[in-house]
CSV table of C-alpha atoms in Angstrom, one decimal:
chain,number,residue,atom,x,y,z
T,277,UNK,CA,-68.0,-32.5,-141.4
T,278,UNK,CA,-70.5,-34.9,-140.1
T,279,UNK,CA,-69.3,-37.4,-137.8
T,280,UNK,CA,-69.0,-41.3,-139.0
T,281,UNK,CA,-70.6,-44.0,-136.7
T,282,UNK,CA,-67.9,-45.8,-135.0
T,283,UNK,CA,-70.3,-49.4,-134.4
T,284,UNK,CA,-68.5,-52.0,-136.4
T,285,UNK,CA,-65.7,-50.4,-137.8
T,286,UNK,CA,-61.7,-51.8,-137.0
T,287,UNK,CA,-59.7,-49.5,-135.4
T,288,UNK,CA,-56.1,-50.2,-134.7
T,289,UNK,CA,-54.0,-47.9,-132.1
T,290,UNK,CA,-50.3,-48.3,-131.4
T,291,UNK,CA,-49.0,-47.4,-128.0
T,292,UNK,CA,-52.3,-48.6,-126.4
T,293,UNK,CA,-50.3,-50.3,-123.7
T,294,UNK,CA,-51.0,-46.6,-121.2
T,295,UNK,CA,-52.0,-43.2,-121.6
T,296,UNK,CA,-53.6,-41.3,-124.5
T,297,UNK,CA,-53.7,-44.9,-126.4
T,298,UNK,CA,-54.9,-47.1,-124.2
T,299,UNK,CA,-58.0,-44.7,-123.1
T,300,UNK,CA,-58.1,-44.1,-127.0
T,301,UNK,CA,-58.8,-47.2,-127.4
T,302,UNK,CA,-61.4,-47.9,-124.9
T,303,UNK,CA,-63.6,-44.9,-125.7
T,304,UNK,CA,-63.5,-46.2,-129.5
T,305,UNK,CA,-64.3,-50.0,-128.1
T,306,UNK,CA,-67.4,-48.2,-126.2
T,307,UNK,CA,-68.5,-46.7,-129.6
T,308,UNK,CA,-68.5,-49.8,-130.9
T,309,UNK,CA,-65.3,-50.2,-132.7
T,310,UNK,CA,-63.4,-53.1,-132.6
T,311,UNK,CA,-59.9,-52.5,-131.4
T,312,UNK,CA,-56.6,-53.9,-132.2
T,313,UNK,CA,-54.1,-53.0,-129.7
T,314,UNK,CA,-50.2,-53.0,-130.4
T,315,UNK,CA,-47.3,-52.1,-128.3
T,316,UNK,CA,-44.3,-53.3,-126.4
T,317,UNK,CA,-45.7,-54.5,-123.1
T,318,UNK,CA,-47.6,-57.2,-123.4
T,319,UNK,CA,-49.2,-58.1,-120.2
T,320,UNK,CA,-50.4,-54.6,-120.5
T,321,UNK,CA,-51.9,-54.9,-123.6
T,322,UNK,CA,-53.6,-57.8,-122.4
T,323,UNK,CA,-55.0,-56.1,-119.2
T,324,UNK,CA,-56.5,-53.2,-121.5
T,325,UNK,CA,-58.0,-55.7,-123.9
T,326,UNK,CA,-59.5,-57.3,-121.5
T,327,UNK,CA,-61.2,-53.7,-120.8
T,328,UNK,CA,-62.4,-53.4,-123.9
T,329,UNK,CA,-66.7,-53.3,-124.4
T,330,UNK,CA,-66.9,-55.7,-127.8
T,331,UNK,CA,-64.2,-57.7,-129.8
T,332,UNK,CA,-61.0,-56.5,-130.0
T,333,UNK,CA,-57.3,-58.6,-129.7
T,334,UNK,CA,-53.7,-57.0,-128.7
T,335,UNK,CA,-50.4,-57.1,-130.9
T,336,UNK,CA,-47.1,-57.0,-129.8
T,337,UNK,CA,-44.7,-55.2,-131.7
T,338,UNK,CA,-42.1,-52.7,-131.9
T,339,UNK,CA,-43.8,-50.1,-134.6
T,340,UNK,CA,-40.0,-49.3,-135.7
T,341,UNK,CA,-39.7,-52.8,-137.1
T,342,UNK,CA,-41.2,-53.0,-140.3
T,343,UNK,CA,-41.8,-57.2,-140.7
T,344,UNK,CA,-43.1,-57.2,-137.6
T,345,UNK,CA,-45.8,-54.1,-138.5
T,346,UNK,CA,-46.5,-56.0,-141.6
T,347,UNK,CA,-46.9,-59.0,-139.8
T,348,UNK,CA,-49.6,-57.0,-137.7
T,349,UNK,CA,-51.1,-55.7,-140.5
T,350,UNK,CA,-52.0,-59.2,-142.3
T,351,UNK,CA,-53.1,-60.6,-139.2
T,352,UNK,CA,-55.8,-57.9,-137.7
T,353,UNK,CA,-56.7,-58.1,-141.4
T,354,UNK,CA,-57.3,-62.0,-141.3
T,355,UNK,CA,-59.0,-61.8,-138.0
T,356,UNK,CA,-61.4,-58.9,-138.7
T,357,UNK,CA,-61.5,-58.9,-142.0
T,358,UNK,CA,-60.6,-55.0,-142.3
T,359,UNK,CA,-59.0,-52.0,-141.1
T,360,UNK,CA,-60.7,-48.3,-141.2
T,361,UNK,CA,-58.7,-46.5,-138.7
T,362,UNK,CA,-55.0,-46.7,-137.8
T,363,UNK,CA,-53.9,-44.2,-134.8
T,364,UNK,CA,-50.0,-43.5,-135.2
T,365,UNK,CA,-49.7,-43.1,-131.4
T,366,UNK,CA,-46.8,-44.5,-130.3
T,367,UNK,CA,-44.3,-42.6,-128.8
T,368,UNK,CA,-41.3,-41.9,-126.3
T,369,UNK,CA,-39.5,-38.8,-125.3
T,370,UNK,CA,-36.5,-37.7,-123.6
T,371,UNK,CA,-34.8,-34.2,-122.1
T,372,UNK,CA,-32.1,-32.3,-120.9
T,373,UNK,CA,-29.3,-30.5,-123.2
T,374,UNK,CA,-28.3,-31.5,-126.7
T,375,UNK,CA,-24.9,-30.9,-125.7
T,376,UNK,CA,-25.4,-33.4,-122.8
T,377,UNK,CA,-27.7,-36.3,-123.9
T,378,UNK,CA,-27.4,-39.3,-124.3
T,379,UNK,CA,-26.8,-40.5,-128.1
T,380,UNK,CA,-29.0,-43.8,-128.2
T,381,UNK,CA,-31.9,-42.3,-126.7
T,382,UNK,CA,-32.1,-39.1,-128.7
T,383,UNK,CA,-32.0,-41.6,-131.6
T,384,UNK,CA,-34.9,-43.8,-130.4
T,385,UNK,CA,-37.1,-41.0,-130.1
T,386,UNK,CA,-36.5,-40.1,-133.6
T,387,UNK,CA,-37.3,-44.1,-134.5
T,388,UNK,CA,-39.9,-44.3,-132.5
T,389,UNK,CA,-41.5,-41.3,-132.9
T,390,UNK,CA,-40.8,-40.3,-136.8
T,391,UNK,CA,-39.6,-43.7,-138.4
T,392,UNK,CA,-42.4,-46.1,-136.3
T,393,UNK,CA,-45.0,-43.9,-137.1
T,394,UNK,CA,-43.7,-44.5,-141.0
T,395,UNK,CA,-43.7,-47.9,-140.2
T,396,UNK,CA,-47.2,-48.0,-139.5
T,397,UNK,CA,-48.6,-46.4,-141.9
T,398,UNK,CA,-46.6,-48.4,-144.6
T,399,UNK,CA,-48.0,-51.4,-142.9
T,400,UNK,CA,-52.1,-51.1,-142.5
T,401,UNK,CA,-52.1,-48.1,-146.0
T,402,UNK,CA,-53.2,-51.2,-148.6
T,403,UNK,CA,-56.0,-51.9,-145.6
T,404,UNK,CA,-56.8,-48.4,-145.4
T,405,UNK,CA,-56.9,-48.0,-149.5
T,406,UNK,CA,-59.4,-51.0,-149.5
T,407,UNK,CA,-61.8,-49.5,-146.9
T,408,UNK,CA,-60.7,-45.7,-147.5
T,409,UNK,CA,-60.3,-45.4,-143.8
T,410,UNK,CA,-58.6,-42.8,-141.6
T,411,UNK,CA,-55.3,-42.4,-140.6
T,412,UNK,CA,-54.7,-40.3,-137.7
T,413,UNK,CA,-51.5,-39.5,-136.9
T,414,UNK,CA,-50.3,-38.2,-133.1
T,415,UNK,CA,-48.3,-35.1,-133.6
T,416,UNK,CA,-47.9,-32.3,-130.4
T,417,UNK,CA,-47.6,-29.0,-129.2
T,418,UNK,CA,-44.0,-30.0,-130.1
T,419,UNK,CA,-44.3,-29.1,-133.6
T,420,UNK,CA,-45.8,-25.9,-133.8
T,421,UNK,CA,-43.2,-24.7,-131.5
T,422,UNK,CA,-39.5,-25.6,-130.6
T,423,UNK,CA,-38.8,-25.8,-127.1
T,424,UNK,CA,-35.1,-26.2,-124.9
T,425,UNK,CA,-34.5,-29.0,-123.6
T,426,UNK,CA,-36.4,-31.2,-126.1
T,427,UNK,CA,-34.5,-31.2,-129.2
T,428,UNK,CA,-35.4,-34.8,-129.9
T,429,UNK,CA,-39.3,-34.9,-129.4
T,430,UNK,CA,-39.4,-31.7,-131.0
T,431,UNK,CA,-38.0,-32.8,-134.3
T,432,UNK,CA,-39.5,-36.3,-134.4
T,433,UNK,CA,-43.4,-34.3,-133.6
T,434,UNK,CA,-42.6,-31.6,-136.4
T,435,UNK,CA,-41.1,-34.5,-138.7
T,436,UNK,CA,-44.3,-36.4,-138.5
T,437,UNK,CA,-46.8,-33.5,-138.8
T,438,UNK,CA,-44.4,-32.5,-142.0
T,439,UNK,CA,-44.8,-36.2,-143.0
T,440,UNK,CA,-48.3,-36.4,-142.2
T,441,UNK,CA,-49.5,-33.6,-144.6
T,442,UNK,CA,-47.5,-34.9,-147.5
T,443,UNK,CA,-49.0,-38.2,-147.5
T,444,UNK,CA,-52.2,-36.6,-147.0
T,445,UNK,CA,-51.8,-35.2,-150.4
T,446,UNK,CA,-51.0,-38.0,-151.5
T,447,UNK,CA,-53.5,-40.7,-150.5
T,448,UNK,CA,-56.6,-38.0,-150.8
T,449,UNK,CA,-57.5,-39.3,-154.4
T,450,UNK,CA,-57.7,-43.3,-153.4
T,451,UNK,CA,-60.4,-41.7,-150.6
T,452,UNK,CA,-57.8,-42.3,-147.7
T,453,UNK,CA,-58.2,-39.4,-145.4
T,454,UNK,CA,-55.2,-38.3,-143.2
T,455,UNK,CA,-54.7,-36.3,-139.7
T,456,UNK,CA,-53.1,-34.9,-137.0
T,457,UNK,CA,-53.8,-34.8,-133.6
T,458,UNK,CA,-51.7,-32.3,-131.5
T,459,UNK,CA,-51.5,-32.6,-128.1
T,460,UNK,CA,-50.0,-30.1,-125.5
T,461,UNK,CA,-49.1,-31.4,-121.8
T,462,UNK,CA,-51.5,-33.8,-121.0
T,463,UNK,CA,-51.8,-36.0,-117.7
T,464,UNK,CA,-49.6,-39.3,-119.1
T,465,UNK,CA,-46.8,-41.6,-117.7
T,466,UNK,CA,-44.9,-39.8,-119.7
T,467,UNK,CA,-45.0,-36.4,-119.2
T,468,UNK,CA,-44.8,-36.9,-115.1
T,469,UNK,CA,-42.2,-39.3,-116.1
T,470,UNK,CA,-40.7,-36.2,-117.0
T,471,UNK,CA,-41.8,-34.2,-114.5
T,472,UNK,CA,-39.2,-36.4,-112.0
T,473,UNK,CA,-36.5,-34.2,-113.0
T,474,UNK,CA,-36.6,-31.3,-111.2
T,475,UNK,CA,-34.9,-28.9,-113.4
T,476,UNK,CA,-37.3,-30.0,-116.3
T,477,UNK,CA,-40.4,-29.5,-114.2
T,478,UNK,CA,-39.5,-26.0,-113.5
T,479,UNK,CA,-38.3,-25.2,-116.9
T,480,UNK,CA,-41.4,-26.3,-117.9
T,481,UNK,CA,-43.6,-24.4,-115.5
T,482,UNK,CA,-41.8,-21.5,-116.3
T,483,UNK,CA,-43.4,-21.8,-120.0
T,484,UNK,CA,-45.8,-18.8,-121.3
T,485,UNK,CA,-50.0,-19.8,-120.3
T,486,UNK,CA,-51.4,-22.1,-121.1
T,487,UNK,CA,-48.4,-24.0,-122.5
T,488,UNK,CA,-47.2,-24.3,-118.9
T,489,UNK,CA,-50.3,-26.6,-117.6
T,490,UNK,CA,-51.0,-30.6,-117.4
T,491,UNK,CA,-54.2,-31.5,-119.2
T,492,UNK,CA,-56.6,-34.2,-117.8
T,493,UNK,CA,-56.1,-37.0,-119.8
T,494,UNK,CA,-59.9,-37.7,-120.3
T,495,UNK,CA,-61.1,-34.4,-122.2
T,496,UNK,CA,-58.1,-34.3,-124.3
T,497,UNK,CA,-59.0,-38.1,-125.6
T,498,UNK,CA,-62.8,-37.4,-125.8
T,499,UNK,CA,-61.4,-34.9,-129.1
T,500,UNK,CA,-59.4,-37.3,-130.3
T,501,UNK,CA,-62.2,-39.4,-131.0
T,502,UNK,CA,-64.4,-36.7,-132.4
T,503,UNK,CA,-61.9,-35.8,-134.7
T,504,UNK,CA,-61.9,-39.4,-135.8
T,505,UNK,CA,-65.5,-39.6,-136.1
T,506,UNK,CA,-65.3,-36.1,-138.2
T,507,UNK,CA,-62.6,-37.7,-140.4
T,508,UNK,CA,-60.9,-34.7,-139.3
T,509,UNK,CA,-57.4,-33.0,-141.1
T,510,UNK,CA,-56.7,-31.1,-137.4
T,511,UNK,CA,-57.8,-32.6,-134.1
T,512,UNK,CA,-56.8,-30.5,-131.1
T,513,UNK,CA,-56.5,-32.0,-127.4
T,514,UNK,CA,-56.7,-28.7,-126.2
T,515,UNK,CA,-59.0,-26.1,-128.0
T,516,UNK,CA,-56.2,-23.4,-127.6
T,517,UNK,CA,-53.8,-25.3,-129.6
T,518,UNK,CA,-56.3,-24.0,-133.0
T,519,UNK,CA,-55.0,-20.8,-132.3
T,520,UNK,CA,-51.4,-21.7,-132.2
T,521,UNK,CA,-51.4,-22.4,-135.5
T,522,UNK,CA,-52.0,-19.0,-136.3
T,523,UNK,CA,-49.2,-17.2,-134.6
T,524,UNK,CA,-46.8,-20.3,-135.1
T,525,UNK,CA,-44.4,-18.5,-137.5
T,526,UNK,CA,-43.7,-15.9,-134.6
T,527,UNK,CA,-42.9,-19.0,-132.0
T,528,UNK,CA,-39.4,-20.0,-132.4
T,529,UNK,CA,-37.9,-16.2,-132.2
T,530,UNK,CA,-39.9,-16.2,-128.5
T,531,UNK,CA,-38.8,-19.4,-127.5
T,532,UNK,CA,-35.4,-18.3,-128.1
T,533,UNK,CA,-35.1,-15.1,-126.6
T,534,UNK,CA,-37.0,-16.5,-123.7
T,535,UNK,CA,-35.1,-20.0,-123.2
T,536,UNK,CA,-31.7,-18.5,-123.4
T,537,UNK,CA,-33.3,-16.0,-120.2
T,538,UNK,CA,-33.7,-19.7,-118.8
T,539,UNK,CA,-31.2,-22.3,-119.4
T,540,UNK,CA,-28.8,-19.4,-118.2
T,541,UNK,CA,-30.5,-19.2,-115.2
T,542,UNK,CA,-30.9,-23.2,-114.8
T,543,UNK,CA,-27.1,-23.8,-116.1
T,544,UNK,CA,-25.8,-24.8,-113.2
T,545,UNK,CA,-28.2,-27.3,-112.7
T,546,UNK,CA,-28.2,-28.8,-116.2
T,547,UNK,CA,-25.2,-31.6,-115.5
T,548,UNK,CA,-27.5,-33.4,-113.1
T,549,UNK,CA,-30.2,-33.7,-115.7
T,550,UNK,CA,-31.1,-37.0,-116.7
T,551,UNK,CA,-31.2,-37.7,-120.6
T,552,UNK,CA,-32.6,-41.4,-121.3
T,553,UNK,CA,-36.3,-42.1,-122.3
T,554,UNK,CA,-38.9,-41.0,-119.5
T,555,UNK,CA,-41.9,-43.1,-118.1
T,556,UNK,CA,-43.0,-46.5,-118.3
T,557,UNK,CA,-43.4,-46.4,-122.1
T,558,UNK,CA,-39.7,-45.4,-122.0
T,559,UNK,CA,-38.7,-48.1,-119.8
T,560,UNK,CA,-40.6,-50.7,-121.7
T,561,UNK,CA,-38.6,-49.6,-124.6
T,562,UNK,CA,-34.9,-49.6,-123.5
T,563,UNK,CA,-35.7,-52.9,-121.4
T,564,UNK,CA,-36.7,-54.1,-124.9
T,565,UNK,CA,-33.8,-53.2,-126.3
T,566,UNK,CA,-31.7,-54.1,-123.7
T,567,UNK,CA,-32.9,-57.9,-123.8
T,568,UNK,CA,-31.8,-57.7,-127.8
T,569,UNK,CA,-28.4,-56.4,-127.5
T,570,UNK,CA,-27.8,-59.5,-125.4
C-alpha cells in the first residue's frame, strides 16, 4: 500500500511518557503530525511535548480508566478538531513464576495492557469513524509465542492481538483501518528494567537467535511509523518477526520442551526473583496506585 502523508494529521499515542511512545511520537511530530500525548507521568509528558517539531499538547490519564479516556478523547477533539491515528501503546510488564508472583501486579498488566488498550479504543473509535483513521495497536513478540516466566505479558500481548483482529473486522466497512505492531526485545526502560534481575536476564539470553537480542530502539520505531503511513494490518519492529508468523503454530511445543530444560536448571534461583511491574513506566504506575489506595 502506498504510504499516507503524515503533515497535518492528529495522532494520539498513549504511553508517550518514555520509550517506543515517546520517540513514536516525535518522529510522527517531525512528519508533521500533530501529537497528543497521554500517560501517567506528567512532567514527562510535558518534557516530550516540549520536544515535539509543530503543535501538539500532553494528557494525563490512566488508559484503564474509561471517563478519564473519554475525557481525553472529547478534549484532543475540541482542541484539534480531529483524530486520525490512535497508537494503543501503553504498557507494563512483570516476571518471575506464576506460582510465585505477586497477584496485583499480574493483574495490572492484564489492565493495562489488555483492558487499557480497550479503553482507548472505545474512547477516540467515534473520532476515528469520522476521519476513518488508523488504529494501531502495540502487540509483541509475546503473542506469537508463550514464553516462562512471563505469563502475564504473554496473555495480555496475545489478548490484544486476538482483540485487535476482531475489531478489525469489524470497523473495516465504516473505512476504519486496524493494526498491529509486534515488537521483540527492543532497547526500553522496560525491558532493562527487566534485565535487573539476574535470573531473568539469563533466562532470557538463553532464548533461541534472534529472540535472545535487545533491538535499538530507533530502527524498530522508524517501522512503526511506516506501517502507519502504509495504513498497515502487520507492522514488524524487527523484519524477522514476518517470519514468525509462519512457524508460530510450532512455537509453544519448543518453548515448552525447552523452558522446562531451563527453569529446572534456574530453580534454585527462582525464590529470589522479583515479581512487581519493571521500569520506570512500572513505577509510575504502582506509585499511582499507591497514592489512590490512600
Amino acid at each position: 500500500m502506498s504510504r499516507v502523508s503524515l503533515e497535518g494529521q492528529v495522532a494520539v499515542v498513549t504511553g508517550a511518557a518514555r520509550g517506543v511512545g515517546e520517540l513514536l511520537a516525535r518522529k510522527l511530530s517531525a512528519r508533521g503530525a500533530t501529537v497528543a500525548l497521554v500517560g501517567l507521568e506528567a512532567d514527562a509528558l510535558k518534557g516530550v511535548a516540549e520536544q515535539l517539531y509543530g503543535d501538539g499538547g500532553h494528557w494525563y490519564a490512566d488508559v484503564t480508566d474509561h471517563e478519564a479516556m473519554t475525557r481525553v478523547a472529547r478534549e484532543v477533539q475540541q482542541r484539534f478538531g480531529k483524530v486520525d491515528i490512535v497508537v494503543a501503546n501503553a504498557g507494563v510488564a512483570n516476571g518471575g513464576p506464576f506460582t510465585e508472583s505477586d497477584p496485583e501486579a499480574w493483574r495490572r498488566v492484564i489492565e493495562v495492557n489488555l483492558i487499557g488498550s480497550v479503553v482507548t479504543a472505545r474512547a477516540f473509535m467515534p473520532a476515528l469513524t469520522a476521519s476513518r483513521g488508523y488504529l494501531l495497536q502495540i502487540a509483541s513478540l509475546a503473542a506469537i509465542t508463550p514464553a516462562p516466566m512471563m505469563t502475564a505479558y504473554c496473555a495480555s500481548k496475545s489478548g490484544v492481538e486476538a482483540y485487535a483482529h476482531s475489531l478489525r473486522a469489524e470497523v473495516a466497512h465504516r473505512g476504519v483501518r486496524v493494526g498491529i505492531g509486534y515488537l521483540s526485545w527492543t532497547d526500553t526502560d522496560m525491558v532493562r528494567g527487566a534485565d535487573q534481575d539476574e535470573v531473568m536476564r539469563e533466562l532470557r539470553q538463553r532464548l533461541p537467535w534472534p529472540s535472545n537480542k535487545t533491538y535499538p530502539l530507533g530502527p524498530a520505531v522508524d517501522r512503526l511509523v511506516a506501517g502507519i503511513e502504509r495504513r498497515s494490518s502487520h507492522v514488524y519492529g524487527q523484519a524477522w518477526l514476518r517470519g514468525m508468523q509462519a512457524v508460530r503454530g510450532y512455537l509453544p511445543g519448543i518453548v515448552a520442551a525447552v523452558g522446562q530444560r531451563e527453569m529446572r536448571r534456574f530453580e534454585p534461583r527462582l525464590k529470589g526473583v522479583r515479581t512487581g511491574l519493571v521500569g520506570a513506566g512500572g513505577q509510575a504506575d504502582e506509585q499511582r496506585r499507591s497514592t489512590l489506595s490512600n
